[in-house]
């Protein structure tokens, strides 16, 4: 089945800097790659997603890139703000199933 | 909110007792999922349902069972709770294929087994 690896597990940046979180997946048939943000004590919330027919997608300060050949995808946050501090999860859905498999999460801390 | 509620929100139970967690949705979505969240492991899929009475196992299904007798309710049962099942449990729903419709999560149930 699908396996998703996520790095780094923790990331500390200064306010205004950029943050990058990377994920790799194992199932070449995977076709959907969402990113979730989870604040302390809250539910995971979808922040951006990308499908396998697209290489990059942007939404204001957030962007996601996908390299299907290498089977990896990344989340880029520019001009980070303290409210970006949270745990971020990448995930993938395999082509043959409808099961969303998550990475282990990245704790992002944005220092004022 | 998103039309998905979990109950209870918090529960403390003793080792060996049965526990049932409920996920209720008002969106009439076909797919429902149960995940557990533990530090260092992210969210791991326990069981999922693709319709009434249609369920299947996820990555960490041992010690858990599920039932879906109505579209709106998906129950997760720990037949005999163990300390290793102390976790935060999230339910999620999807209208169809997740790659098309995406997932929406409930607020979670914090379960402590003592």
Coordinates of C-alpha atoms in Angstrom, one line a residue:
Chain A
X1 CA 0.0 0.0 0.0
X2 CA 0.8 3.7 -0.1
X3 CA 3.5 5.0 2.3
X4 CA 4.2 8.7 2.8
X5 CA 7.3 10.1 4.4
X6 CA 7.6 13.7 5.6
X7 CA 10.6 15.9 6.5
X8 CA 11.5 17.7 8.6
X9 CA 9.6 16.7 11.7
X10 CA 10.2 20.2 13.2
X11 CA 11.0 23.5 11.6
X12 CA 11.8 26.8 13.2
X13 CA 11.9 30.0 11.1
X14 CA 12.0 33.7 11.7
X15 CA 9.0 35.8 10.8
X16 CA 9.1 36.8 7.2
X17 CA 11.3 33.9 6.1
X18 CA 10.2 31.0 3.9
X19 CA 9.4 27.5 5.0
X20 CA 9.6 24.3 3.0
X21 CA 8.3 20.9 3.9
X22 CA 9.0 17.9 1.8
X23 CA 7.1 14.6 1.3
X24 CA 7.8 11.4 -0.7
X25 CA 5.2 8.8 -1.6
X26 CA 5.6 5.2 -2.7
X27 CA 2.6 4.4 -4.9
X28 CA 3.2 5.6 -8.4
X29 CA -0.6 5.4 -9.0
X30 CA -1.3 8.1 -6.4
X31 CA -3.1 11.0 -8.0
X32 CA -4.1 13.5 -5.3
X33 CA -1.9 15.2 -2.7
X34 CA -3.5 17.5 -0.1
X35 CA -1.8 19.4 2.7
X36 CA -3.5 20.0 6.0
X37 CA -2.8 22.5 8.8
X38 CA -3.6 21.5 12.4
X39 CA -3.5 24.0 15.2
X40 CA -3.1 22.8 18.7
X41 CA -6.3 21.0 19.9
X42 CA -8.1 21.6 16.6
X43 CA -9.1 19.4 13.6
X44 CA -6.9 19.1 10.5
X45 CA -7.9 21.7 7.9
X46 CA -7.2 21.5 4.2
X47 CA -5.0 24.4 3.1
X48 CA -4.0 23.4 -0.5
X49 CA -4.0 20.4 -2.7
X50 CA -2.6 19.3 -6.0
X51 CA -3.5 16.6 -8.5
X52 CA -1.1 14.5 -10.5
X53 CA -1.8 16.3 -13.8
X54 CA -0.4 19.6 -12.4
X55 CA 3.2 20.4 -11.4
X56 CA 2.6 23.5 -9.2
X57 CA -0.2 25.3 -7.6
X58 CA -0.3 28.6 -5.7
X59 CA -2.7 30.2 -3.2
X60 CA -1.4 33.6 -2.0
X61 CA 1.6 32.8 0.3
X62 CA 1.3 29.0 -0.1
X63 CA 2.4 26.9 -3.0
X64 CA 2.8 23.2 -3.6
X65 CA 5.0 21.5 -6.2
X66 CA 4.8 17.9 -7.4
X67 CA 7.5 15.9 -9.1
X68 CA 5.8 12.7 -10.3
X69 CA 9.0 11.1 -11.7
X70 CA 10.7 11.4 -8.3
X71 CA 7.5 10.8 -6.4
X72 CA 7.8 13.8 -4.1
X73 CA 5.9 16.9 -3.4
X74 CA 6.6 20.0 -1.3
X75 CA 4.8 22.8 0.6
X76 CA 6.3 26.3 0.3
X77 CA 5.2 29.1 2.7
X78 CA 6.6 32.5 1.9
X79 CA 6.6 35.6 4.2
X80 CA 5.8 33.4 7.2
X81 CA 3.8 34.9 10.1
X82 CA 3.3 33.8 13.7
X83 CA -0.2 32.5 12.8
X84 CA 1.4 30.0 10.4
X85 CA 2.8 28.2 13.5
X86 CA 1.0 24.8 13.5
X87 CA 1.6 21.1 12.5
X88 CA 1.4 20.5 8.8
X89 CA 0.6 17.1 7.3
X90 CA 1.0 16.0 3.7
X91 CA -1.1 13.1 2.4
X92 CA -1.6 11.0 -0.7
X93 CA -4.4 9.0 -2.2
X94 CA -3.5 5.9 -4.2
X95 CA -4.9 5.4 -7.6
X96 CA -6.7 2.1 -6.8
X97 CA -8.2 3.2 -3.5
X98 CA -9.9 6.1 -1.9
X99 CA -7.8 6.0 1.3
X100 CA -5.9 9.1 2.3
X101 CA -2.5 8.2 3.8
X102 CA -0.8 10.8 5.9
X103 CA 2.8 11.7 6.5
X104 CA 4.0 12.0 10.1
X105 CA 3.7 15.8 10.3
X106 CA 5.9 18.8 10.6
X107 CA 5.7 21.2 13.6
X108 CA 6.4 24.7 12.2
X109 CA 7.3 27.4 14.7
X110 CA 7.5 31.0 13.3
X111 CA 9.5 33.2 15.7
X112 CA 8.4 36.8 15.9
Chain B
X1 CA -19.5 23.9 11.0
X2 CA -18.8 21.2 8.3
X3 CA -21.8 19.0 9.2
X4 CA -19.8 16.4 11.0
X5 CA -19.9 15.8 14.8
X6 CA -18.1 13.4 17.0
X7 CA -19.2 12.1 20.4
X8 CA -18.1 12.1 23.0
X9 CA -15.4 14.8 22.8
X10 CA -13.5 13.3 25.8
X11 CA -13.6 9.9 27.5
X12 CA -11.7 8.1 30.2
X13 CA -12.2 4.4 30.4
X14 CA -10.7 1.4 32.1
X15 CA -8.6 -1.3 30.5
X16 CA -10.7 -4.2 29.3
X17 CA -14.0 -2.2 28.9
X18 CA -15.8 -1.8 25.6
X19 CA -15.9 1.7 24.1
X20 CA -17.9 3.1 21.2
X21 CA -17.2 6.4 19.5
X22 CA -19.8 8.0 17.2
X23 CA -19.4 10.0 14.1
X24 CA -22.5 11.7 12.7
X25 CA -22.8 13.7 9.5
X26 CA -25.5 15.8 8.0
X27 CA -23.9 16.0 4.5
X28 CA -25.2 12.7 3.1
X29 CA -21.7 11.9 2.1
X30 CA -21.0 8.3 1.0
X31 CA -17.5 7.9 2.4
X32 CA -16.6 8.0 6.1
X33 CA -13.3 7.3 7.8
X34 CA -11.8 6.8 11.3
X35 CA -8.3 7.9 12.0
X36 CA -6.2 7.9 15.2
X37 CA -3.6 10.5 15.8
X38 CA -0.5 9.9 18.0
X39 CA 2.7 11.9 18.4
X40 CA 5.3 10.9 15.9
X41 CA 2.8 8.9 13.8
X42 CA 0.6 11.5 12.3
X43 CA -2.9 10.3 11.3
X44 CA -3.3 6.6 10.7
X45 CA -6.4 5.1 9.1
X46 CA -8.3 2.5 11.2
X47 CA -11.3 1.7 9.2
X48 CA -13.4 3.3 6.5
X49 CA -16.8 2.9 4.9
X50 CA -17.9 3.4 1.3
X51 CA -21.6 3.0 1.9
X52 CA -24.2 1.6 4.3
X53 CA -23.0 -1.7 5.6
X54 CA -19.8 -1.5 3.4
X55 CA -16.7 -1.2 5.4
X56 CA -13.0 -2.1 5.1
X57 CA -9.8 -2.1 7.1
X58 CA -7.2 0.5 7.2
X59 CA -3.5 0.5 8.4
X60 CA -4.2 -0.1 12.1
X61 CA -7.4 -2.0 12.4
X62 CA -6.5 -4.6 15.0
X63 CA -8.6 -4.2 18.2
X64 CA -11.2 -2.1 16.4
X65 CA -14.5 -2.8 14.7
X66 CA -16.9 -0.5 12.9
X67 CA -20.5 -0.4 11.9
X68 CA -22.5 1.8 9.5
X69 CA -26.2 1.0 9.5
X70 CA -27.2 4.5 8.3
X71 CA -25.6 6.9 5.9
X72 CA -25.2 9.5 8.6
X73 CA -23.6 7.4 11.4
X74 CA -20.3 5.6 11.6
X75 CA -19.5 3.9 14.8
X76 CA -16.0 2.8 16.0
X77 CA -15.9 0.2 18.7
X78 CA -13.0 -0.8 20.9
X79 CA -14.1 -4.3 22.0
X80 CA -11.7 -4.4 25.0
X81 CA -9.8 -1.2 25.4
X82 CA -6.1 -1.3 26.1
X83 CA -3.7 1.5 27.1
X84 CA -2.1 1.4 23.6
X85 CA -5.5 2.7 22.3
X86 CA -5.1 6.0 24.2
X87 CA -5.2 8.5 21.4
X88 CA -7.1 11.2 19.7
X89 CA -9.6 9.8 17.2
X90 CA -10.8 11.7 14.2
X91 CA -13.6 11.0 11.9
X92 CA -13.6 12.2 8.3
X93 CA -16.1 12.3 5.5
X94 CA -15.9 12.6 1.7
X95 CA -18.7 12.9 -0.9
X96 CA -17.0 10.6 -3.3
X97 CA -13.5 9.8 -4.5
X98 CA -11.2 11.7 -2.2
X99 CA -9.1 12.9 -5.1
X100 CA -12.2 14.8 -6.5
X101 CA -14.0 15.8 -3.3
X102 CA -11.4 16.0 -0.6
X103 CA -11.9 15.1 3.1
X104 CA -13.5 17.0 5.9
X105 CA -12.6 16.2 9.5
X106 CA -14.6 16.2 12.7
X107 CA -13.3 17.8 15.9
X108 CA -11.9 14.7 17.4
X109 CA -12.4 12.5 20.4
X110 CA -9.7 12.3 23.1
X111 CA -9.8 8.8 24.6
X112 CA -7.7 7.9 27.6
X113 CA -7.5 4.2 28.7
X114 CA -6.3 3.8 32.3

